[in-house]
């Protein structure tokens, strides 16, 4: 199975918590998770994704490899988001999304249908 990892933005801790609560309350069959970190480091995001694979039956090593591959290939994006996180202050999180490719495609399709 292939996984996609991407940084999607900066959020206040409260807004992120609220989003997570709403996601858990919905009947969500999509294998997709949003994770947050106070730090913009590879180690911080690896720690953030470690609890995710067992929930969805994902291959942990492949999930971690997707995070590492993102880190190796998107240095400009990482620098940008690190700056945004620093600008936002310590009460904020850097938010990333990890998903299997099929779930990510389904999410994008649903966003387009909502318009």
Coordinates of N, CA and C in Angstrom, one line a residue:
X1 N 0.8 -1.2 0.0 CA 0.0 0.0 0.0 C 0.9 1.2 0.0
X2 N 0.5 2.3 -0.7 CA 1.2 3.5 -0.7 C 0.5 4.5 0.2
X3 N 1.4 5.4 0.8 CA 0.9 6.4 1.7 C 1.4 7.8 1.2
X4 N 0.6 8.8 1.5 CA 0.9 10.2 1.2 C 1.0 10.9 2.5
X5 N 2.1 11.7 2.6 CA 2.3 12.6 3.8 C 2.5 14.0 3.2
X6 N 1.9 15.0 3.9 CA 2.1 16.3 3.4 C 1.8 17.3 4.6
X7 N 2.5 18.4 4.7 CA 2.2 19.4 5.6 C 1.1 20.3 5.1
X8 N 0.0 20.5 5.8 CA -1.1 21.2 5.3 C -1.3 22.6 5.9
X9 N -0.7 22.9 7.0 CA -0.9 24.2 7.6 C -0.5 24.3 9.1
X10 N -0.8 25.5 9.6 CA -0.6 25.8 11.0 C -1.9 26.1 11.6
X11 N -2.1 25.6 12.8 CA -3.4 25.7 13.5 C -3.2 25.9 15.0
X12 N -4.1 26.6 15.6 CA -4.1 26.7 17.1 C -4.4 25.3 17.6
X13 N -3.9 25.1 18.8 CA -4.1 23.8 19.5 C -5.6 23.6 19.6
X14 N -6.3 24.6 20.0 CA -7.8 24.4 20.2 C -8.5 24.1 18.9
X15 N -8.2 24.7 17.9 CA -8.8 24.4 16.6 C -8.5 23.0 16.1
X16 N -7.3 22.6 16.3 CA -6.9 21.3 15.9 C -7.6 20.2 16.7
X17 N -7.7 20.5 18.0 CA -8.4 19.6 18.9 C -9.8 19.4 18.5
X18 N -10.5 20.6 18.2 CA -11.9 20.6 17.8 C -12.1 19.8 16.5
X19 N -11.2 20.0 15.5 CA -11.2 19.2 14.3 C -11.1 17.7 14.5
X20 N -10.2 17.4 15.4 CA -10.0 15.9 15.7 C -11.2 15.3 16.3
X21 N -11.8 16.1 17.3 CA -13.1 15.6 17.9 C -14.2 15.4 16.9
X22 N -14.3 16.3 16.0 CA -15.4 16.2 15.0 C -15.1 15.1 14.0
X23 N -13.9 14.8 13.7 CA -13.5 13.7 12.8 C -13.8 12.4 13.5
X24 N -13.6 12.3 14.8 CA -13.8 11.0 15.5 C -15.3 10.8 15.7
X25 N -16.1 11.8 15.7 CA -17.6 11.7 15.9 C -18.2 11.3 14.6
X26 N -17.6 11.6 13.5 CA -18.2 11.2 12.2 C -17.9 9.8 11.9
X27 N -18.8 9.1 11.2 CA -18.5 7.8 10.8 C -17.5 7.9 9.6
X28 N -16.3 7.8 9.9 CA -15.3 8.0 8.8 C -14.6 6.7 8.5
X29 N -14.8 6.3 7.2 CA -14.2 5.0 6.8 C -12.9 5.3 6.0
X30 N -12.6 6.5 5.9 CA -11.4 6.9 5.1 C -10.2 6.7 6.0
X31 N -9.2 6.0 5.5 CA -7.9 5.8 6.2 C -7.1 7.1 6.0
X32 N -7.4 8.1 6.8 CA -6.7 9.4 6.7 C -6.7 10.0 8.1
X33 N -5.5 10.6 8.4 CA -5.3 11.2 9.7 C -4.6 12.5 9.6
X34 N -5.0 13.4 10.4 CA -4.3 14.7 10.6 C -3.6 14.6 11.9
X35 N -2.3 15.0 11.8 CA -1.5 15.0 13.0 C -0.9 16.3 13.2
X36 N -0.6 16.6 14.4 CA 0.0 17.9 14.8 C 1.3 17.8 15.6
X37 N 2.1 18.8 15.4 CA 3.4 18.9 16.2 C 3.7 20.3 16.5
X38 N 4.3 20.5 17.7 CA 4.8 21.8 18.1 C 6.1 22.2 17.4
X39 N 6.8 21.1 16.8 CA 8.1 21.3 16.2 C 8.0 20.9 14.7
X40 N 8.8 21.6 13.9 CA 8.9 21.2 12.5 C 10.2 20.5 12.3
X41 N 10.2 19.2 12.8 CA 11.3 18.4 12.7 C 10.9 17.0 12.2
X42 N 11.8 16.3 11.6 CA 11.5 14.9 11.1 C 11.2 14.0 12.3
X43 N 12.0 14.1 13.4 CA 11.7 13.3 14.6 C 10.3 13.5 15.2
X44 N 9.9 14.8 15.2 CA 8.6 15.1 15.8 C 7.5 14.5 15.0
X45 N 7.6 14.6 13.7 CA 6.5 14.0 12.9 C 6.6 12.5 12.9
X46 N 7.7 11.9 12.9 CA 7.8 10.4 13.1 C 7.1 10.0 14.4
X47 N 7.4 10.7 15.4 CA 6.7 10.4 16.7 C 5.2 10.6 16.6
X48 N 4.8 11.6 15.9 CA 3.3 11.9 15.7 C 2.6 10.8 14.9
X49 N 3.3 10.2 13.9 CA 2.6 9.2 13.1 C 2.7 7.8 13.7
X50 N 3.6 7.5 14.6 CA 3.7 6.2 15.2 C 2.4 5.5 15.7
X51 N 1.5 6.3 16.3 CA 0.2 5.6 16.7 C -0.8 5.4 15.6
X52 N -0.6 6.0 14.4 CA -1.5 5.9 13.4 C -1.6 4.5 12.7
X53 N -0.5 3.9 12.3 CA -0.6 2.6 11.5 C -1.5 1.5 12.2
X54 N -1.4 1.3 13.5 CA -2.2 0.2 14.1 C -3.7 0.5 14.0
X55 N -4.1 1.8 14.0 CA -5.5 2.1 13.9 C -6.1 1.7 12.6
X56 N -5.3 1.8 11.5 CA -5.8 1.6 10.2 C -5.3 0.3 9.6
X57 N -4.5 -0.5 10.3 CA -3.9 -1.7 9.8 C -2.8 -1.4 8.7
X58 N -2.2 -0.2 8.8 CA -1.1 0.2 7.9 C 0.2 -0.5 8.2
X59 N 1.1 -0.5 7.3 CA 2.4 -1.0 7.5 C 3.2 0.2 8.1
X60 N 3.6 0.1 9.3 CA 4.3 1.1 10.0 C 5.6 1.6 9.3
X61 N 6.4 0.7 8.9 CA 7.6 1.1 8.2 C 7.3 1.9 6.9
X62 N 6.3 1.5 6.2 CA 6.0 2.3 5.0 C 5.5 3.7 5.3
X63 N 4.7 3.8 6.3 CA 4.2 5.1 6.8 C 5.4 6.0 7.2
X64 N 6.2 5.5 8.0 CA 7.4 6.3 8.4 C 8.3 6.6 7.2
X65 N 8.4 5.7 6.2 CA 9.2 6.0 5.0 C 8.5 7.1 4.2
X66 N 7.2 7.2 4.2 CA 6.6 8.3 3.5 C 6.9 9.6 4.1
X67 N 7.0 9.7 5.4 CA 7.4 10.9 6.1 C 8.8 11.3 5.8
X68 N 9.7 10.3 5.9 CA 11.1 10.5 5.6 C 11.3 11.0 4.1
X69 N 10.6 10.3 3.2 CA 10.7 10.7 1.8 C 10.2 12.2 1.6
X70 N 9.1 12.5 2.3 CA 8.7 13.9 2.2 C 9.8 14.9 2.7
X71 N 10.4 14.5 3.8 CA 11.4 15.4 4.4 C 12.6 15.5 3.5
X72 N 13.0 14.4 2.8 CA 14.1 14.5 1.9 C 13.9 15.2 0.6
X73 N 12.6 15.3 0.2 CA 12.3 15.8 -1.2 C 11.6 17.2 -1.2
X74 N 11.3 17.7 0.0 CA 10.5 19.0 0.0 C 11.1 20.0 1.0
X75 N 12.4 20.2 0.9 CA 13.1 21.1 1.8 C 12.5 22.5 1.8
X76 N 12.2 23.0 0.6 CA 11.6 24.4 0.5 C 10.3 24.5 1.3
X77 N 9.4 23.5 1.1 CA 8.2 23.5 1.8 C 8.3 23.4 3.3
X78 N 9.3 22.6 3.7 CA 9.6 22.5 5.2 C 10.1 23.8 5.8
X79 N 11.0 24.4 5.0 CA 11.4 25.7 5.5 C 10.3 26.8 5.6
X80 N 9.4 26.7 4.6 CA 8.3 27.7 4.6 C 7.4 27.4 5.8
X81 N 7.0 26.2 6.0 CA 6.1 25.8 7.2 C 6.8 26.0 8.5
X82 N 8.1 25.8 8.6 CA 8.8 26.1 9.8 C 8.7 27.6 10.2
X83 N 8.9 28.4 9.1 CA 8.8 29.9 9.3 C 7.4 30.3 9.8
X84 N 6.4 29.7 9.1 CA 5.0 30.0 9.5 C 4.7 29.6 10.9
X85 N 5.2 28.4 11.3 CA 5.0 27.9 12.7 C 5.7 28.9 13.7
X86 N 6.9 29.3 13.4 CA 7.6 30.2 14.3 C 6.8 31.6 14.4
X87 N 6.3 32.1 13.2 CA 5.6 33.3 13.2 C 4.3 33.2 14.0
X88 N 3.7 32.0 14.0 CA 2.4 31.8 14.7 C 2.5 31.8 16.2
X89 N 3.6 31.4 16.7 CA 3.8 31.3 18.2 C 3.7 30.0 18.8
X90 N 3.9 29.9 20.0 CA 4.0 28.6 20.7 C 2.7 27.9 21.0
X91 N 1.6 28.6 20.8 CA 0.2 28.0 21.1 C -0.3 27.4 19.8
X92 N 0.5 27.2 18.8 CA 0.1 26.6 17.6 C 0.8 25.3 17.2
X93 N 0.2 24.6 16.3 CA 0.8 23.3 15.8 C 1.0 23.4 14.3
X94 N 2.0 22.6 13.9 CA 2.1 22.4 12.5 C 1.3 21.1 12.2
X95 N 0.4 21.2 11.2 CA -0.5 20.1 10.9 C -0.1 19.5 9.6
X96 N -0.1 18.1 9.7 CA 0.2 17.3 8.5 C -0.9 16.3 8.3
X97 N -1.0 15.8 7.1 CA -1.9 14.7 6.8 C -1.2 13.5 6.3
X98 N -1.6 12.4 6.8 CA -1.1 11.1 6.3 C -2.3 10.2 5.9
X99 N -2.2 9.6 4.8 CA -3.3 8.9 4.2 C -2.8 7.8 3.3
X100 N -3.6 6.8 3.1 CA -3.3 5.9 2.0 C -3.8 6.6 0.8
X101 N -3.2 6.2 -0.3 CA -3.5 7.0 -1.6 C -5.0 6.9 -1.9
X102 N -5.7 5.8 -1.8 CA -7.1 5.6 -2.1 C -7.9 6.6 -1.2
X103 N -7.6 6.7 0.1 CA -8.4 7.5 0.9 C -8.2 9.0 0.6
X104 N -7.0 9.3 0.2 CA -6.7 10.7 -0.2 C -7.4 11.1 -1.4
X105 N -7.5 10.2 -2.4 CA -8.2 10.4 -3.6 C -9.7 10.6 -3.3
X106 N -10.3 9.8 -2.4 CA -11.7 9.9 -2.0 C -12.0 11.2 -1.3
X107 N -11.0 11.7 -0.5 CA -11.2 13.0 0.2 C -11.2 14.1 -0.8
X108 N -10.3 14.1 -1.8 CA -10.3 15.1 -2.8 C -11.6 15.1 -3.7
X109 N -12.0 13.9 -4.0 CA -13.3 13.7 -4.8 C -14.5 14.3 -4.0
X110 N -14.5 14.1 -2.7 CA -15.6 14.6 -1.9 C -15.6 16.1 -1.8
X111 N -14.4 16.7 -1.7 CA -14.2 18.1 -1.7 C -14.7 18.8 -3.0
X112 N -14.4 18.1 -4.1 CA -14.9 18.6 -5.4 C -16.4 18.5 -5.5
X113 N -17.0 17.5 -5.0 CA -18.4 17.3 -5.1 C -19.2 18.2 -4.2
X114 N -18.6 18.7 -3.1 CA -19.2 19.7 -2.2 C -19.4 21.0 -2.8
X115 N -18.7 21.3 -3.9 CA -18.7 22.7 -4.5 C -19.9 22.8 -5.3

